[in-house]
Amino acid sequence: MTDEPNINPSRRTFLRGSAAAGAGLMATAAHAQTADPLITEVQDYASGFGDPVDAAPYGTPISHEAHVVRRNVEWLTESPVSSINFTPIHALEGTITPQGCAFERHHSGAIDMTKQDYRLMINGLVDRPLVFTFEDLMRFPRHITTAFCECAANGGMEWGGAQLEGCQFTQGMIHNMEYTGVMLRDLLAEAGVQTAGKWVYVEGHDASSNGRSIPLEKALDDVMVAFFANGEALRKEHGYPVRLVVPGWEGNMWVKWIRRIAVYDQAVEGREETSKYTDLMPDGRARKWTWVMDAKSVITSPSPQAPIRHGAGPLVITGLAWSGNGRVTRVDVSTDGGNTWAPARISGDAKSKALTRFHHDMNWDGSEMFILSRAVDETGYVQPTKQALRDIRGTNNVYHNNAIQVWWVRADGEVENVEIA
Amino acid sequence: MTDEPNINPSRRTFLRGSAAAGAGLMATAAHAQTADPLITEVQDYASGFGDPVDAAPYGTPISHEAHVVRRNVEWLTESPVSSINFTPIHALEGTITPQGCAFERHHSGAIDMTKQDYRLMINGLVDRPLVFTFEDLMRFPRHITTAFCECAANGGMEWGGAQLEGCQFTQGMIHNMEYTGVMLRDLLAEAGVQTAGKWVYVEGHDASSNGRSIPLEKALDDVMVAFFANGEALRKEHGYPVRLVVPGWEGNMWVKWIRRIAVYDQAVEGREETSKYTDLMPDGRARKWTWVMDAKSVITSPSPQAPIRHGAGPLVITGLAWSGNGRVTRVDVSTDGGNTWAPARISGDAKSKALTRFHHDMNWDGSEMFILSRAVDETGYVQPTKQALRDIRGTNNVYHNNAIQVWWVRADGEVENVEIA
């Protein structure tokens, strides 16, 4: 797809070195191998060998990218084992989140399991309670689904104001991976769900067990019992060897190191769906069973951790959008604090319940601006402003903050997290 | 998408432990938290904490997956810096290849560069020769493309027979990544291609420079100058910070650490497109400019490095298919040596010029079988047998071996690379 960037033809003025290169470079193929003597800015070819092919049977990022890491905020939790870290979305591109820097949320730390010892039980209101080994699971029909996993608490600190500096911290409890596994419905069919069964209760092998209740209708729809993420086995911290994938629904339900799936006639109403993951409303009562992650977006660059380091001229604004209710159909960008909006380009796929990448090319005049993005999904739902959310949910809602994010870009290129009236 | 597996209803006989679990487990929600006393095979919950969230700012695979690595074959090349290693496709799933175990092919090793020092030159038959810094490139409109990169020599050893044990070695010079970068056509438009220009010549910063000529039409089509792969920066061994992506065309053209793009009126006919990467025919002459990677597929499991470790009953056959000419539209699987074929399930996307995953669920009777896959692409092209290729190209063709792969599955589950008449 060819997109014509809506930029000023003065782009060329920003390319350094071009004038110096103007003369004497009309080369034909016969001269192809001769150096271009007037270009002194291009590095020489390497004069020695680089790494051999047996240097790294499993490679890691180059040292120059050491800043692209998960980060945690120590004062957020009492202990680092029942805590969270954040995906460096300000430094990533595309739609896939590498497992190595994809955020983690654990309630009792990331545990070690082997495939050999792994067992998955299905019991409760089923004809045949079953225990699967990992090898058993590998013999069921496999499917692929790409889905975002977002913690319900993503942006939770921001209910009270613009508190954290950087989209890694304000929206970084999110990742997007291509999962391969078996459909929960196929496993439930094996066990034989009885007509009295209306819910499934899922729990993990970790000490917290993290039990959650899922309506049977969802369990029989697109829920996956997954073993692979982005082509390889799940990482330890992402639930190795088996985790649940619940497309579009809050991350806490995506139980890791999954141990048991029980069919019951009602919700269990365990800790993680009563004391936690419920939304405290202004009248003191809490909404529960708010499973779906509503449409949301954020500009990942420029952003507080990703300031503009060049001057006026062409500027790439980029970000992510997603919706637990289906596909993102449009992302609008504003550079004047939300007074006017223009649709951004969606790059790559706009998959249902998966991260969608948008780009917006503009000519920056070098002055300060307030930049915002706004997602629209296939249901017609439009990402709301923070004030619109607060008007209904107050400021102690804790979870499900999908408000529009405002970044204040200063003339020096630095960016701050702000709220505007 | 709901697929009904074509399996024998006797699946249940393979699930261990199910009979023992039959009694006394009709639990209601009120009993949800009590243990299921008759199930002794499910592991206890962890009794302590796992890793905290600050354990690994950038994570790596769990130790139990240490076998999922790149491997090289030492006797293939004289030196490990001008050599290749292979993707462990037998152990992967889905369509994305993690950068860490994606194959590498270098002509003078993987070099270290920084973004700050990086420069890209465009010269030759252009109005304005230009030198870009990395920051310059980051200001052009970005796009996303997912594409397979296959070395033309993938399977090269197999022209002479069934030589290597394992699809990692017979078809593992391949990977598939989601790239983000700028379109080469946008950079060329900036420089202004002159009407005399018919080819671009691309070379890298490494000592080999790896110069290749690309027809201008292709350069203006879907060729990308890429900075990100699977969401993060390119790895050192994949060309950090910038490489070329030439969808559907042989991997050698995907120049890494790209240094210069020159527009010329003819092909340069450098070493890498004359001495190498040309196809030696039976009459002693060689075909050149055989850029496109024709449709191909391989069953990744079962395969020699991935034997069947269970007995008769449900068996998952899975593999990959791809075509440099567009989308894979069908993958056929045979379990009787190619006498009869049935279409496999395509899981996930079947993107143009990208790896496509297929699955085939069968009921294995436990006896030996010869399993094959055959890709069909959107042009109607059908992946050929090895004999059909040899009839035209002989056995010294070196490159572009896209023949159907045959695996001999023995009754004990072990698998061998074989050829059949």
XYZ file of N, CA and C in Angstrom, chain B residues 208-298:
273
model
N 32.684 -8.274 3.712
C 32.332 -8.903 2.430
C 31.540 -7.950 1.541
N 30.885 -6.977 2.159
C 29.978 -6.018 1.520
C 28.764 -6.671 0.850
N 28.917 -7.903 0.387
C 27.774 -8.679 -0.110
C 26.936 -7.918 -1.133
N 27.580 -7.326 -2.119
C 26.850 -6.529 -3.088
C 25.922 -7.353 -3.970
N 24.705 -6.843 -4.153
C 23.711 -7.499 -5.039
C 23.016 -6.447 -5.871
N 22.618 -6.839 -7.071
C 21.861 -5.960 -7.969
C 20.394 -6.355 -7.951
N 19.542 -5.371 -7.821
C 18.093 -5.592 -7.777
C 17.456 -4.755 -8.879
N 16.596 -5.328 -9.690
C 15.938 -4.520 -10.742
C 15.165 -3.371 -10.114
N 15.182 -2.227 -10.770
C 14.532 -1.042 -10.212
C 13.059 -1.290 -9.927
N 12.408 -2.077 -10.787
C 10.979 -2.334 -10.601
C 10.702 -2.971 -9.251
N 11.549 -3.909 -8.873
C 11.373 -4.554 -7.563
C 11.699 -3.574 -6.441
N 12.771 -2.793 -6.658
C 13.182 -1.833 -5.632
C 12.069 -0.831 -5.339
N 11.309 -0.489 -6.372
C 10.223 0.479 -6.207
C 8.933 -0.191 -5.748
N 8.946 -1.506 -5.673
C 7.736 -2.240 -5.296
C 7.687 -2.434 -3.780
N 8.086 -3.607 -3.297
C 7.868 -3.914 -1.890
C 9.146 -4.042 -1.063
N 10.245 -3.542 -1.580
C 11.494 -3.651 -0.830
C 11.488 -2.641 0.322
N 11.892 -3.109 1.490
C 11.881 -2.278 2.680
C 13.278 -2.139 3.265
N 13.542 -0.968 3.796
C 14.746 -0.723 4.588
C 14.275 -0.811 6.033
N 14.620 -1.893 6.698
C 13.988 -2.233 7.977
C 14.885 -2.002 9.184
N 14.251 -1.606 10.289
C 14.991 -1.364 11.532
C 14.496 -2.259 12.674
N 13.255 -2.706 12.572
C 12.654 -3.491 13.643
C 12.251 -4.857 13.108
N 12.393 -5.867 13.939
C 11.936 -7.213 13.602
C 11.226 -7.782 14.824
N 10.018 -8.259 14.616
C 9.214 -8.780 15.723
C 9.151 -7.781 16.865
N 8.998 -6.529 16.518
C 8.709 -5.489 17.491
C 9.891 -4.750 18.084
N 11.069 -5.368 18.048
C 12.228 -4.713 18.656
C 13.308 -4.494 17.594
N 14.386 -3.848 17.976
C 15.465 -3.604 17.024
C 15.981 -4.933 16.461
N 16.488 -4.872 15.257
C 17.164 -6.031 14.687
C 18.265 -6.485 15.646
N 18.478 -7.764 15.710
C 19.603 -8.267 16.486
C 20.897 -8.013 15.712
N 21.994 -8.013 16.400
C 23.300 -7.817 15.758
C 23.428 -8.749 14.558
N 23.108 -10.028 14.771
C 23.312 -11.019 13.718
C 22.288 -10.918 12.597
N 21.279 -10.095 12.784
C 20.279 -9.910 11.730
C 20.402 -8.547 11.072
N 21.563 -7.879 11.309
C 21.847 -6.694 10.527
C 21.714 -5.366 11.248
N 21.682 -5.383 12.584
C 21.530 -4.146 13.356
C 22.487 -3.066 12.891
N 22.020 -1.839 12.677
C 20.670 -1.392 12.964
C 19.717 -1.394 11.761
N 20.231 -1.647 10.559
C 19.372 -1.546 9.369
C 19.711 -2.658 8.389
N 18.672 -3.316 7.896
C 18.882 -4.321 6.841
C 17.847 -4.130 5.763
N 18.091 -4.770 4.637
C 17.128 -4.748 3.545
C 16.182 -5.941 3.677
N 14.944 -5.725 3.313
C 13.947 -6.797 3.263
C 13.418 -6.848 1.828
N 13.564 -7.980 1.187
C 13.207 -8.129 -0.230
C 12.189 -9.274 -0.333
N 10.930 -8.984 -0.050
C 9.927 -10.047 0.099
C 9.893 -11.039 -1.067
N 9.969 -12.320 -0.710
C 9.849 -13.386 -1.694
C 11.133 -13.734 -2.418
N 12.156 -12.911 -2.281
C 13.406 -13.126 -3.012
C 14.490 -13.706 -2.105
N 15.509 -14.270 -2.714
C 16.481 -15.045 -1.957
C 17.195 -14.227 -0.877
N 17.482 -14.911 0.203
C 17.995 -14.254 1.395
C 19.257 -13.444 1.203
N 20.113 -13.849 0.296
C 21.376 -13.138 0.102
C 21.164 -11.695 -0.327
N 20.013 -11.411 -0.890
C 19.730 -10.049 -1.347
C 19.284 -9.140 -0.202
N 18.975 -9.752 0.924
C 18.471 -8.999 2.071
C 19.674 -8.441 2.839
N 20.404 -7.582 2.189
C 21.695 -7.134 2.718
C 21.588 -6.570 4.135
N 22.472 -7.051 4.982
C 22.490 -6.617 6.375
C 23.483 -5.482 6.558
N 23.293 -4.713 7.634
C 24.162 -3.565 7.934
C 24.327 -2.741 6.652
N 23.187 -2.444 6.022
C 23.237 -1.884 4.678
C 23.918 -0.526 4.655
N 24.806 -0.343 3.726
C 25.685 0.823 3.661
C 25.354 1.726 2.467
N 25.074 1.092 1.358
C 24.924 1.906 0.163
C 23.884 1.295 -0.760
N 23.108 2.186 -1.378
C 22.139 1.801 -2.401
C 22.443 2.681 -3.603
N 22.949 2.090 -4.653
C 23.355 2.858 -5.827
C 22.433 2.536 -6.994
N 22.033 3.561 -7.703
C 21.180 3.370 -8.879
C 22.075 3.336 -10.109
N 21.980 2.300 -10.879
C 22.810 2.128 -12.072
C 21.949 1.777 -13.272
N 22.594 1.812 -14.440
C 21.841 1.502 -15.662
C 21.948 0.035 -16.044
N 22.688 -0.729 -15.280
C 22.783 -2.168 -15.531
C 23.123 -2.880 -14.219
N 23.028 -4.187 -14.266
C 23.418 -4.959 -13.089
C 24.936 -4.916 -12.965
N 25.396 -4.982 -11.735
C 26.831 -4.929 -11.502
C 27.501 -6.256 -11.827
N 26.757 -7.347 -11.682
C 27.299 -8.694 -11.918
C 28.497 -8.957 -10.993
N 28.291 -8.643 -9.726
C 29.332 -8.891 -8.744
C 29.443 -10.365 -8.396
N 30.375 -10.674 -7.507
C 30.643 -12.062 -7.123
C 29.393 -12.797 -6.684
N 28.587 -12.141 -5.857
C 27.448 -12.832 -5.247
C 26.321 -13.095 -6.231
N 26.475 -12.644 -7.454
C 25.421 -12.928 -8.430
C 25.984 -13.546 -9.703
N 27.228 -14.001 -9.624
C 27.825 -14.692 -10.766
C 28.504 -15.962 -10.272
N 29.544 -15.799 -9.511
C 30.235 -16.957 -8.950
C 29.319 -17.723 -8.001
N 28.523 -16.969 -7.265
C 27.593 -17.570 -6.305
C 26.168 -17.224 -6.683
N 25.270 -17.930 -6.062
C 23.832 -17.681 -6.232
C 23.382 -17.756 -7.682
N 24.053 -18.571 -8.442
C 23.576 -18.925 -9.774
C 23.446 -20.443 -9.783
N 22.620 -20.943 -10.666
C 22.227 -22.351 -10.589
C 22.859 -23.152 -11.717
N 23.790 -24.027 -11.346
C 24.541 -24.813 -12.324
C 23.658 -25.900 -12.935
N 23.480 -25.818 -14.244
C 22.592 -26.735 -14.968
C 23.387 -27.934 -15.497
N 22.710 -28.982 -15.940
C 23.421 -30.189 -16.402
C 24.361 -29.954 -17.568
N 24.092 -28.949 -18.381
C 24.963 -28.722 -19.534
C 26.205 -27.906 -19.186
N 26.387 -27.626 -17.921
C 27.585 -26.909 -17.499
C 27.441 -25.413 -17.445
N 26.330 -24.886 -17.943
C 26.087 -23.450 -17.848
C 25.203 -23.200 -16.614
N 25.180 -21.940 -16.211
C 24.421 -21.616 -15.001
C 23.338 -20.594 -15.283
N 22.213 -20.784 -14.635
C 21.159 -19.768 -14.676
C 21.526 -18.678 -13.681
N 21.278 -17.457 -14.071
C 21.485 -16.368 -13.115
C 20.174 -15.613 -12.958
N 20.160 -14.688 -11.978
C 18.987 -13.855 -11.742
C 17.760 -14.701 -11.421
N 17.997 -15.774 -10.686
C 16.873 -16.617 -10.242
C 16.527 -16.158 -8.838
N 15.869 -15.016 -8.773
C 15.709 -14.360 -7.486
C 14.604 -14.915 -6.612
N 13.514 -15.327 -7.234
C 12.322 -15.687 -6.469
C 12.462 -17.063 -5.832
N 12.043 -17.173 -4.584
C 12.000 -18.462 -3.898
C 10.633 -19.090 -4.192
N 10.639 -20.134 -4.962
C 9.389 -20.798 -5.345
C 8.729 -21.496 -4.158
N 7.458 -21.815 -4.335
C 6.654 -22.412 -3.272
C 7.285 -23.686 -2.723
N 7.197 -23.802 -1.432
C 7.859 -24.901 -0.734
C 7.145 -25.176 0.569
N 7.316 -26.387 1.086
C 6.741 -26.722 2.387
C 7.582 -27.819 3.015
N 7.391 -28.011 4.295
C 8.049 -29.117 4.987
C 7.246 -29.450 6.235
